[in-house]
Amino acid sequence: MGILDSKVPSGPLAEKWTKHKNKINLVNPANKRNIDIIVVGTGLAGGSAAATLAELGYNVKTFCYQDSPRRAHSIAAQGGINAAKNYQGDGDSAYRLFYDTIKGGDYRSREANVHRLAEESANIIDQCVAQGVPFARDYGGLLDNRSFGGVLVSRTFYAKGQTGQQLLLGAYSAMNRQINRGKIKPYNRHEMMDMVLVDGKARGIIARNLVTGEIERHSAHAVVLATGGYGNVFFLSTNAMGSNVMAAWRAHRRGAFFANPCFTQIHPTCIPVSGDHQSKLTLMSESLRNDGRIWVPKRIEDAQAIREGKLKPTQLKEEDRDYYLERRYPAFGNLVPRDVASRAAKERCDAGFGVNKTGEAVYLDFASAVQRYGKEEALTRGMKNGDSKTITQLGKDIIEAKYGNLFQMYEKIVDENPYETPMMIYPAVHYTMGGLWVDYNLQTTIEGCYCAGEANFSDHGANRLGASALMQGLADGYFVLPYTIGDYLSNDIRTGAISTDSPEFEYAEKEVKDRINKLMSAKGQHSVDYYHKKLGKIMWDKCGMARNAQGLEEAIVEISALRADFWENVKIPGGTDGMNAELEKAGRVADFLELGELFAKDALTRQESCGGHFREEYQTEEGEALRDDENFKFVSAWEYKGEPKDAVLHKEDLVYENIELKTRSYK
């Protein structure tokens, strides 16, 4: 346990996955019915994995803390899913998707995993179409595509602004079929509290029934974690409020290495913070950057007037607007990668050009797109001399068809009509590229413990390209894990059922109960949210869009002190026998307080800037990220040793045999 063997197959890159599938061990269909698998998390990665594993014949137990898998945070993904099918005929290919992903991640991804992802991407679309996912179609009835940040092609398949929801319903339908067949036994409103190891292998979990409060033992021959990311360590993020790191962190405490925790993505198009009352932030899909133009006033006095309510953005002439992404990155314009767009927005707002009351917002403007689409539609209808009112309405109709639900959502939250006045956006914590370290088979450093989707580190390096989260989750669940897990389980066909009466299960259950009792015994005066907000402020101020050595060192000390105070002074009302939302939150925040310190330690160790990890000490003269490939071209994999300060760093060196490392330019 704990040896970083990536198990990447030998041979040419394009042949690795096929060669691997041809050589790994399989489980006979008659033997699969004697093998149990636990899947924790039922979003896109977990739901697709559970459905596929059950279809293959394994006995599957699924666990989620929601009342239904349909409430997984995957439902919030809006813009689309990438696939290299080249429907647009614009030069796309599996290799180009592979290269864009590696480059977008600032050359901090594992080559073989990313190429496999690109290979499987086309299969995902076929699978989802067969499930009835209502992807958008062009005028001829073929599947439509749009572009996303960081690429020069259109490869993103979408269903308006609700792609994640539609894909999740497809996976959920596949799950339901297996539930009705008796091959999946769902445990909704259950939370994994710990992982159980027998002879060094993952053989089950301890779970808490969130309705009754009962602590339960569940055994299996293998455990799959597909529990999403840890963005809520910042308190305010685009994640669902319940999203947490508990399952991954409890596995980490049992020996699973945690990789690249500081690689966290700040999404550029979120509705800005409006006050201290907020508990989460709302994402505006990156797909909006296809048609929306991002700008701030050119003159600081105009920005000041807008902030004071003396000037409206629609009153500012075109020549008085700074379309700063188009100015700085002419080749990619508004479709630069997320980390680049986020830092550019921060730079403009820090310089005094922010446009909301807090000074932390920029505009996303659709006026040009409305006119462009309106004129095209008017000509298509034979209206060569259409009046401006008609053209504007036609343009709005097309924008509504493409993004209507997103515009409705924005108007409900902000109480402004985005068809008439530009949206206001600002970067916010969104996706976490870090996660549990996994090998090529998606197995962690614990034998029999697998990790899929956002919960692992494997595919996105230091920055994830837009529309690639859904791609990775479904690739892992539908097409990777069902192959690779069989290689491990082929050694378990004679093992028989795993008993939950063993000393290992008894010990793990006792530890869970002791931890809960310790939380409940604290008689302080502060709520769980009090500590979560304090942690979030430390993380945002010192581990957010820009980091430096002094701030990170301060963060480590402050988080450690906050954690000690939490265990002494948190106040959790209610009891353990029954539903207790505050107790649920307390367990999750306790883990965030450990992860946050490791996050800062990892960021302090990585003395370079790459992707979403931006160290102020390491930047070019133009303010771009400055990598240090000679010293930091590796995956940081941290081994748990009790306290985060004692975590031991292991390194997986990244080898690039098929691409040349370059300065990442989008100009």
XYZ file of C-alpha atoms in Angstrom:
667
model
C 0.000 0.000 0.000
C 1.163 3.497 -0.744
C 3.479 2.855 -3.683
C 2.878 5.183 -6.626
C 2.724 2.678 -9.446
C 0.574 4.279 -12.134
C 0.277 0.969 -14.041
C 0.279 2.835 -17.351
C 0.609 0.256 -20.165
C 3.640 0.314 -22.416
C 3.532 0.963 -26.149
C 2.289 3.780 -28.389
C -0.114 6.211 -26.746
C -3.002 5.512 -29.123
C -2.718 1.759 -28.482
C -2.343 1.732 -24.695
C -6.017 1.463 -23.768
C -6.873 -1.159 -26.385
C -3.812 -3.174 -25.440
C -4.662 -2.904 -21.753
C -8.246 -4.065 -22.255
C -7.025 -7.034 -24.255
C -4.587 -8.178 -21.567
C -6.238 -7.538 -18.198
C -8.027 -10.302 -16.346
C -11.785 -10.719 -16.595
C -14.491 -12.188 -14.389
C -16.682 -14.908 -15.841
C -20.351 -13.798 -16.125
C -21.362 -16.707 -13.893
C -18.923 -15.524 -11.222
C -19.963 -11.880 -11.291
C -23.187 -12.724 -9.486
C -21.075 -13.825 -6.494
C -19.202 -10.535 -6.193
C -20.438 -7.444 -4.340
C -19.447 -3.860 -5.120
C -20.250 -0.740 -3.117
C -20.606 2.525 -5.043
C -20.587 5.674 -2.905
C -22.049 8.637 -4.776
C -24.700 8.412 -7.478
C -24.023 11.388 -9.703
C -22.851 10.923 -13.266
C -19.710 8.939 -12.390
C -21.283 6.840 -9.649
C -24.646 6.406 -11.328
C -23.177 5.316 -14.647
C -20.693 3.007 -12.904
C -23.386 1.402 -10.744
C -25.724 0.862 -13.699
C -22.987 -0.636 -15.872
C -21.527 -2.866 -13.162
C -24.990 -4.185 -12.349
C -25.724 -4.746 -16.029
C -22.552 -6.835 -16.184
C -23.883 -9.014 -13.376
C -22.205 -7.733 -10.205
C -24.274 -7.174 -7.066
C -24.155 -3.437 -6.391
C -25.014 -1.339 -3.360
C -25.279 2.415 -3.929
C -25.063 5.115 -1.265
C -25.961 8.796 -1.472
C -26.813 11.387 1.151
C -29.628 12.841 -0.970
C -33.156 11.456 -0.979
C -32.677 10.458 -4.626
C -29.762 10.059 -7.039
C -31.531 12.641 -9.189
C -30.403 15.301 -6.701
C -26.692 14.700 -7.261
C -24.755 17.879 -8.005
C -24.167 16.637 -11.570
C -27.620 18.033 -12.235
C -26.182 21.549 -11.983
C -23.811 21.164 -14.960
C -25.252 23.430 -17.594
C -23.200 24.014 -20.698
C -22.473 20.658 -22.311
C -20.252 17.627 -22.704
C -17.198 17.359 -24.950
C -16.683 14.620 -27.502
C -14.335 14.349 -30.468
C -16.836 13.361 -33.141
C -15.952 16.261 -35.489
C -19.575 16.840 -36.475
C -18.699 20.398 -37.461
C -15.926 19.318 -39.824
C -13.647 21.907 -38.267
C -10.564 19.740 -37.832
C -11.347 18.087 -34.505
C -10.005 14.654 -33.577
C -9.362 12.497 -30.534
C -5.760 13.668 -30.555
C -6.791 17.334 -30.642
C -9.149 16.796 -27.693
C -6.308 15.026 -25.883
C -3.906 17.883 -26.615
C -6.388 20.621 -25.670
C -7.010 18.873 -22.348
C -3.295 18.505 -21.582
C -2.585 22.109 -22.588
C -5.650 23.409 -20.754
C -4.400 21.644 -17.618
C -1.072 23.462 -18.049
C 0.834 20.227 -18.654
C 0.119 18.703 -15.255
C -2.037 15.737 -16.372
C -1.130 12.096 -16.932
C -0.861 11.556 -20.690
C -2.259 8.039 -20.888
C -5.393 8.782 -18.851
C -6.205 11.874 -20.898
C -5.795 10.110 -24.215
C -8.095 7.327 -23.026
C -10.648 9.963 -22.068
C -10.467 11.469 -25.551
C -10.809 8.017 -27.149
C -13.939 7.158 -25.162
C -15.582 10.543 -25.564
C -17.397 9.647 -28.795
C -18.868 6.499 -27.221
C -20.441 8.586 -24.461
C -22.570 10.548 -26.928
C -23.801 7.380 -28.636
C -24.652 5.853 -25.253
C -26.581 8.915 -24.118
C -28.476 9.330 -27.386
C -29.565 5.703 -27.058
C -30.835 6.539 -23.567
C -32.936 9.352 -24.986
C -30.909 12.343 -23.818
C -32.413 15.286 -25.777
C -29.264 16.877 -27.165
C -29.754 19.998 -29.259
C -29.907 19.429 -33.008
C -29.184 21.615 -35.992
C -31.572 22.525 -38.795
C -30.906 19.205 -40.533
C -31.664 17.099 -37.475
C -28.044 16.230 -36.659
C -26.623 16.732 -33.191
C -25.478 20.310 -32.733
C -22.211 21.500 -31.194
C -20.930 24.680 -29.633
C -17.504 25.810 -28.518
C -16.114 26.174 -25.024
C -13.128 27.884 -23.455
C -9.596 26.860 -24.344
C -10.307 25.325 -27.764
C -10.561 26.410 -31.389
C -13.201 23.879 -32.449
C -16.861 23.181 -31.674
C -17.075 19.838 -29.887
C -19.510 20.449 -27.041
C -22.843 18.604 -27.198
C -25.569 20.252 -25.148
C -29.209 20.307 -24.122
C -29.939 24.024 -23.723
C -28.472 25.000 -20.347
C -29.467 21.805 -18.567
C -27.101 19.208 -20.005
C -26.075 17.788 -16.650
C -29.675 17.233 -15.657
C -30.501 15.378 -18.861
C -27.388 13.190 -18.669
C -28.070 12.412 -15.026
C -31.620 11.361 -15.855
C -30.176 8.988 -18.445
C -27.831 7.414 -15.902
C -30.597 7.361 -13.295
C -32.915 5.533 -15.718
C -30.208 2.947 -16.312
C -29.816 2.605 -12.537
C -33.548 2.194 -12.052
C -33.613 -0.682 -14.490
C -31.021 -2.473 -12.393
C -32.828 -1.619 -9.157
C -35.975 -3.221 -10.545
C -33.930 -6.295 -11.519
C -32.604 -6.529 -7.988
C -28.993 -6.022 -9.104
C -28.691 -2.616 -7.392
C -29.727 -2.127 -3.797
C -29.980 1.635 -3.177
C -29.251 3.222 0.165
C -30.449 6.802 -0.164
C -30.152 9.235 2.751
C -27.048 7.353 3.888
C -23.624 8.890 4.391
C -20.343 7.010 4.317
C -18.547 7.626 7.615
C -15.500 5.399 7.202
C -13.895 2.748 5.041
C -13.179 -0.727 6.361
C -9.934 -2.476 5.452
C -9.440 -6.215 5.877
C -5.904 -7.471 5.257
C -5.116 -4.120 3.646
C -7.990 -4.313 1.158
C -11.131 -2.174 1.017
C -13.896 -4.556 2.083
C -16.724 -2.265 3.034
C -17.890 0.937 4.638
C -19.512 2.231 7.789
C -22.528 4.374 6.941
C -24.952 6.494 8.912
C -28.644 6.379 8.126
C -29.417 10.092 8.010
C -33.093 9.512 8.840
C -32.811 7.171 11.832
C -29.263 7.972 12.933
C -28.381 4.278 12.900
C -24.751 3.318 12.223
C -24.624 0.487 9.687
C -21.982 -1.943 8.414
C -21.882 -2.796 4.707
C -19.412 -5.211 3.129
C -18.249 -5.759 -0.449
C -15.345 -7.113 -2.439
C -14.523 -3.620 -3.700
C -15.538 -0.034 -2.968
C -15.953 2.697 -5.583
C -15.918 6.331 -4.467
C -17.611 8.766 -6.862
C -18.473 11.570 -4.482
C -17.475 14.687 -6.406
C -15.196 17.538 -5.440
C -14.316 19.522 -2.348
C -14.964 23.099 -3.498
C -17.095 23.759 -0.409
C -13.915 23.969 1.642
C -14.218 27.639 0.580
C -17.767 27.770 2.045
C -18.991 29.897 -0.857
C -18.776 27.960 -4.113
C -20.960 26.914 -7.010
C -21.308 23.453 -5.463
C -24.515 22.228 -3.868
C -24.491 23.069 -0.167
C -24.284 19.397 0.774
C -21.270 18.654 -1.409
C -18.419 17.525 0.831
C -15.133 15.646 1.020
C -16.067 13.140 3.708
C -15.903 9.866 1.747
C -12.642 10.749 0.013
C -11.099 12.149 3.192
C -12.064 9.120 5.297
C -10.442 6.932 2.634
C -7.403 9.215 2.811
C -7.229 8.662 6.576
C -7.196 4.917 5.879
C -4.284 5.124 3.448
C -5.491 6.524 0.119
C -3.089 9.245 -1.016
C -4.627 12.661 -1.707
C -3.264 14.230 -4.898
C -2.855 17.884 -5.903
C -5.302 19.332 -3.326
C -4.312 22.908 -4.262
C -5.461 22.487 -7.874
C -8.854 24.147 -7.555
C -10.705 25.901 -10.338
C -12.160 29.382 -10.093
C -14.973 29.688 -12.649
C -15.129 33.092 -14.384
C -18.878 33.339 -14.996
C -20.718 33.237 -11.681
C -23.267 35.620 -10.248
C -21.292 37.933 -7.926
C -21.475 37.794 -4.140
C -24.182 40.140 -2.897
C -23.722 39.951 0.881
C -22.863 37.964 3.997
C -26.240 36.250 3.940
C -25.304 33.925 1.080
C -24.632 30.226 1.602
C -23.695 29.385 -1.983
C -23.016 30.959 -5.374
C -24.754 30.404 -8.684
C -22.935 29.456 -11.852
C -23.731 31.006 -15.194
C -22.688 28.438 -17.787
C -19.440 28.916 -19.661
C -21.450 28.286 -22.820
C -22.642 31.879 -22.467
C -19.140 33.015 -23.439
C -19.834 31.740 -26.951
C -22.157 34.693 -27.509
C -21.589 37.013 -24.564
C -18.775 39.568 -24.694
C -16.999 40.394 -21.442
C -16.124 44.008 -20.726
C -15.581 46.760 -18.184
C -15.502 50.536 -18.715
C -12.283 51.913 -20.174
C -12.320 54.891 -17.832
C -12.191 54.371 -14.097
C -14.534 57.328 -13.556
C -17.209 55.539 -15.624
C -16.808 52.426 -13.496
C -17.192 54.574 -10.387
C -20.338 56.169 -11.800
C -21.828 52.757 -12.569
C -21.070 51.544 -9.038
C -22.792 54.617 -7.616
C -25.857 54.118 -9.813
C -25.268 57.337 -11.761
C -24.595 55.583 -15.066
C -26.141 52.533 -16.713
C -24.001 50.124 -18.758
C -26.291 50.535 -21.761
C -25.470 54.261 -21.762
C -21.769 53.599 -22.310
C -20.700 53.895 -25.942
C -18.893 51.057 -27.669
C -15.621 52.983 -27.841
C -15.756 53.534 -24.060
C -15.844 49.802 -23.290
C -12.811 47.611 -22.703
C -13.408 44.101 -24.059
C -10.296 43.077 -22.212
C -10.238 39.355 -23.129
C -10.562 40.177 -26.815
C -7.846 42.789 -26.390
C -5.397 40.570 -24.497
C -6.103 37.223 -26.211
C -7.204 37.946 -29.786
C -6.960 34.327 -30.995
C -9.306 32.930 -28.332
C -11.030 36.111 -27.168
C -13.811 35.460 -24.678
C -13.199 31.710 -24.949
C -9.871 31.548 -23.143
C -9.647 28.825 -20.450
C -11.326 29.437 -17.128
C -8.216 30.175 -15.118
C -7.076 32.799 -17.639
C -10.504 34.471 -17.780
C -10.823 34.452 -13.981
C -7.454 36.060 -13.346
C -8.144 38.689 -16.016
C -11.455 39.608 -14.342
C -9.760 39.847 -10.954
C -7.023 42.048 -12.387
C -9.539 44.499 -13.879
C -11.587 44.645 -10.665
C -8.495 45.022 -8.478
C -7.485 47.915 -10.716
C -10.766 49.676 -9.905
C -12.865 48.847 -12.967
C -15.427 46.577 -11.235
C -19.050 47.419 -11.983
C -21.243 46.358 -9.042
C -21.540 47.944 -5.595
C -18.733 45.808 -4.188
C -16.484 46.526 -7.162
C -16.182 42.800 -7.851
C -18.057 42.212 -11.089
C -17.625 42.564 -14.845
C -20.196 42.561 -17.622
C -21.227 39.668 -19.873
C -23.061 41.379 -22.711
C -25.296 39.768 -25.353
C -26.291 42.875 -27.305
C -23.940 42.093 -30.206
C -25.133 38.496 -30.406
C -28.772 39.574 -30.409
C -28.144 41.839 -33.388
C -25.995 39.272 -35.224
C -28.519 36.466 -34.860
C -31.415 38.791 -35.600
C -29.920 39.929 -38.891
C -29.120 36.361 -39.937
C -32.643 35.204 -39.115
C -34.182 38.157 -40.926
C -32.210 37.363 -44.085
C -33.114 33.689 -43.768
C -36.773 34.698 -43.724
C -36.303 36.917 -46.761
C -36.533 40.148 -44.774
C -33.766 42.120 -46.474
C -34.781 45.423 -44.914
C -36.063 44.380 -41.504
C -36.541 47.173 -38.990
C -34.389 47.282 -35.863
C -37.228 46.284 -33.533
C -37.967 43.150 -35.557
C -34.280 42.242 -35.830
C -33.801 42.660 -32.093
C -36.793 40.450 -31.312
C -35.636 37.749 -33.731
C -32.202 37.822 -32.115
C -33.665 37.540 -28.622
C -35.738 34.546 -29.723
C -32.624 32.717 -30.886
C -30.722 33.547 -27.694
C -33.711 32.304 -25.696
C -33.753 29.035 -27.628
C -30.075 28.469 -26.831
C -29.841 29.763 -23.259
C -33.367 30.552 -22.120
C -33.343 28.740 -18.785
C -30.023 30.364 -17.852
C -31.415 33.821 -18.555
C -34.520 33.036 -16.502
C -32.371 31.868 -13.604
C -30.247 35.010 -13.712
C -33.310 37.270 -13.758
C -34.873 35.491 -10.779
C -31.719 35.873 -8.715
C -30.580 39.357 -9.730
C -33.949 40.872 -10.699
C -32.560 42.299 -13.932
C -33.492 41.329 -17.474
C -30.269 40.079 -19.155
C -31.816 40.571 -22.590
C -31.988 44.307 -21.886
C -28.964 44.939 -19.651
C -25.672 43.034 -19.473
C -25.250 40.238 -16.945
C -22.843 40.856 -14.091
C -20.392 38.062 -13.390
C -17.362 37.404 -11.188
C -15.125 34.365 -10.592
C -16.049 31.837 -7.911
C -14.807 28.454 -6.693
C -16.206 25.750 -8.922
C -14.365 22.488 -9.665
C -11.521 20.669 -7.950
C -8.914 19.061 -10.166
C -7.242 17.491 -7.145
C -8.600 14.386 -5.454
C -7.642 10.891 -4.469
C -4.619 9.577 -6.350
C -5.520 6.728 -8.720
C -3.559 4.562 -11.111
C -4.484 3.840 -14.724
C -7.139 1.395 -13.476
C -8.695 4.116 -11.266
C -7.562 2.242 -8.137
C -6.311 4.304 -5.193
C -3.327 3.363 -3.044
C -5.735 1.144 -1.081
C -6.264 -2.185 -2.808
C -9.891 -2.618 -3.815
C -10.735 1.080 -3.362
C -11.494 2.785 -6.683
C -12.274 6.418 -7.344
C -14.114 7.906 -10.332
C -15.105 11.314 -11.641
C -14.261 14.584 -9.909
C -13.298 12.744 -6.713
C -10.043 11.565 -8.342
C -7.198 13.677 -9.694
C -6.424 11.931 -12.928
C -7.481 13.845 -16.036
C -7.474 17.622 -15.721
C -4.086 18.647 -14.395
C -4.031 22.169 -12.984
C -7.125 23.429 -14.817
C -10.172 21.692 -16.284
C -11.482 22.790 -19.662
C -15.178 23.572 -19.803
C -17.575 20.702 -20.616
C -14.994 18.080 -19.617
C -16.398 17.230 -16.166
C -19.407 15.390 -17.587
C -17.118 13.709 -20.105
C -14.787 12.364 -17.424
C -17.584 11.240 -15.103
C -19.374 9.247 -17.789
C -16.180 7.888 -19.357
C -15.049 6.579 -15.962
C -18.446 5.137 -15.129
C -19.597 3.666 -18.420
C -16.375 2.703 -20.181
C -13.309 2.590 -17.901
C -14.117 1.285 -14.435
C -16.281 -1.661 -15.610
C -13.211 -2.971 -17.473
C -10.484 -2.233 -14.967
C -12.233 -3.330 -11.773
C -12.578 -6.833 -13.195
C -8.797 -7.169 -13.261
C -8.788 -6.826 -9.469
C -11.977 -8.786 -8.766
C -10.813 -11.771 -10.810
C -8.834 -12.767 -7.699
C -12.001 -12.761 -5.567
C -14.135 -15.344 -7.344
C -13.477 -17.864 -4.549
C -13.504 -15.402 -1.656
C -17.185 -15.708 -0.854
C -19.311 -13.145 0.938
C -17.456 -10.659 3.123
C -18.639 -10.857 6.738
C -19.415 -7.692 8.679
C -18.840 -9.474 11.988
C -15.068 -9.236 11.755
C -12.915 -7.256 14.223
C -12.097 -4.777 11.436
C -15.750 -3.806 11.036
C -16.243 -3.650 14.781
C -13.210 -1.394 15.207
C -14.242 0.942 12.367
C -17.785 1.234 13.722
C -16.455 2.054 17.193
C -14.216 4.783 15.770
C -17.170 6.313 13.932
C -19.316 6.334 17.070
C -16.490 7.760 19.162
C -15.989 10.570 16.652
C -19.699 11.398 16.668
C -19.793 11.384 20.480
C -16.764 13.674 20.591
C -18.506 16.125 18.269
C -21.670 16.046 20.344
C -19.809 16.437 23.641
C -18.394 19.866 22.726
C -20.399 22.450 24.670
C -19.331 25.644 22.952
C -21.366 28.587 21.742
C -20.571 28.605 18.020
C -22.534 26.950 15.233
C -21.014 24.719 12.581
C -21.570 27.439 9.977
C -19.595 29.880 12.127
C -16.506 27.709 11.674
C -17.231 26.899 8.043
C -17.488 30.592 7.159
C -14.267 31.386 8.996
C -12.494 28.588 7.144
C -13.928 29.804 3.848
C -12.665 33.333 4.403
C -9.145 32.086 5.161
C -9.217 29.877 2.076
C -10.524 32.608 -0.260
C -8.228 35.327 1.053
C -5.034 33.256 1.178
C -5.584 30.190 -1.022
C -7.913 31.626 -3.658
C -7.282 33.087 -7.103
C -3.837 34.348 -6.114
C -1.513 32.896 -3.475
C 1.830 33.776 -1.979
C 4.190 32.185 0.518
C 3.361 34.517 3.391
C -0.393 34.072 2.997
C -0.130 30.298 2.722
C 2.043 30.069 5.820
C -0.477 32.194 7.694
C -3.338 30.042 6.408
C -1.716 26.856 7.717
C -1.377 28.334 11.210
C -4.851 29.889 11.213
C -6.626 26.755 9.979
C -4.848 24.588 12.541
C -5.937 26.944 15.339
C -9.483 27.112 13.967
C -9.678 23.314 13.897
C -8.583 23.066 17.517
C -11.203 25.644 18.510
C -13.863 23.796 16.506
C -13.421 20.563 18.451
C -13.576 22.472 21.736
C -16.290 25.022 21.105
C -18.670 23.888 18.373
C -22.275 23.580 19.459
C -24.405 20.868 17.854
C -28.058 20.848 18.949
C -30.208 17.725 18.978
C -29.096 14.143 19.375
C -27.569 11.258 17.447
C -30.680 9.058 17.326
C -32.497 10.453 14.357
C -32.219 13.138 11.729
C -29.748 15.867 12.658
C -28.631 18.147 9.842
C -26.222 20.031 12.116
C -24.442 16.811 13.025
C -24.138 15.985 9.329
C -22.597 19.391 8.652
C -20.269 19.103 11.636
C -18.729 15.876 10.361
C -18.179 17.418 6.940
C -16.705 20.662 8.265
C -14.360 18.694 10.535
C -12.945 17.066 7.410
C -12.773 20.402 5.557
C -10.722 21.801 8.444
C -8.133 19.085 7.852
C -8.276 19.279 4.061
C -7.921 23.066 4.126
C -4.603 22.846 5.917
C -3.296 20.185 3.522
C -4.521 22.352 0.627
C -2.421 25.285 1.871
C 0.569 23.024 2.512
C 0.379 21.649 -1.021
C 0.128 25.164 -2.499
C 3.117 26.279 -0.440
C 5.161 23.295 -1.603
C 4.436 23.894 -5.309
C 6.700 26.876 -5.982
C 5.404 27.651 -9.461
C 2.245 28.897 -11.110
C 0.242 26.531 -13.289
C -3.402 26.565 -14.308
C -5.648 27.380 -11.375
C -2.683 27.435 -8.970
C -1.362 30.974 -9.241
C 1.549 31.936 -6.999
C 2.173 35.678 -7.159
C 5.924 35.081 -6.908
C 5.906 33.052 -10.131
C 4.410 34.955 -13.060
C 5.515 36.384 -16.378
C 5.921 40.111 -17.022
C 2.426 40.015 -18.538
C 0.934 38.470 -15.400
C 0.509 34.950 -16.778
C 1.248 31.716 -14.917
C 4.930 30.757 -14.940
C 5.496 27.003 -14.767
C 8.677 25.349 -13.536
C 8.767 22.111 -15.506
C 12.249 21.207 -14.328
C 11.301 21.033 -10.655
C 7.517 20.630 -10.476
C 6.419 18.424 -13.366
C 4.904 15.918 -10.963
C 1.721 14.945 -9.167
C 1.767 15.767 -5.458
C 0.423 12.720 -3.613
C 0.078 13.167 0.140
C 0.141 10.311 2.641
C -1.899 10.743 5.824
C 0.118 10.728 9.041
C -2.356 12.039 11.600
C -2.121 15.823 11.385
C -2.058 17.624 8.010
C 1.248 19.238 8.994
C 2.765 15.748 9.220
C 1.520 14.547 5.808
C 4.264 12.975 3.698
C 4.712 14.027 0.072
C 5.137 11.384 -2.637
C 5.703 12.391 -6.243
C 4.527 10.818 -9.479
C 6.743 12.201 -12.211
C 4.806 13.123 -15.339
C 6.311 11.871 -18.585
C 5.330 13.532 -21.855
C 6.401 11.431 -24.809
C 3.802 12.572 -27.310
C 3.569 16.325 -26.875
C 6.037 19.139 -26.505
C 5.791 21.248 -23.367
C 5.261 24.863 -24.341
C 4.464 28.165 -22.742
C 0.687 28.062 -22.595
C -0.397 30.907 -24.861
C -3.906 31.816 -25.984
C -2.958 34.888 -27.995
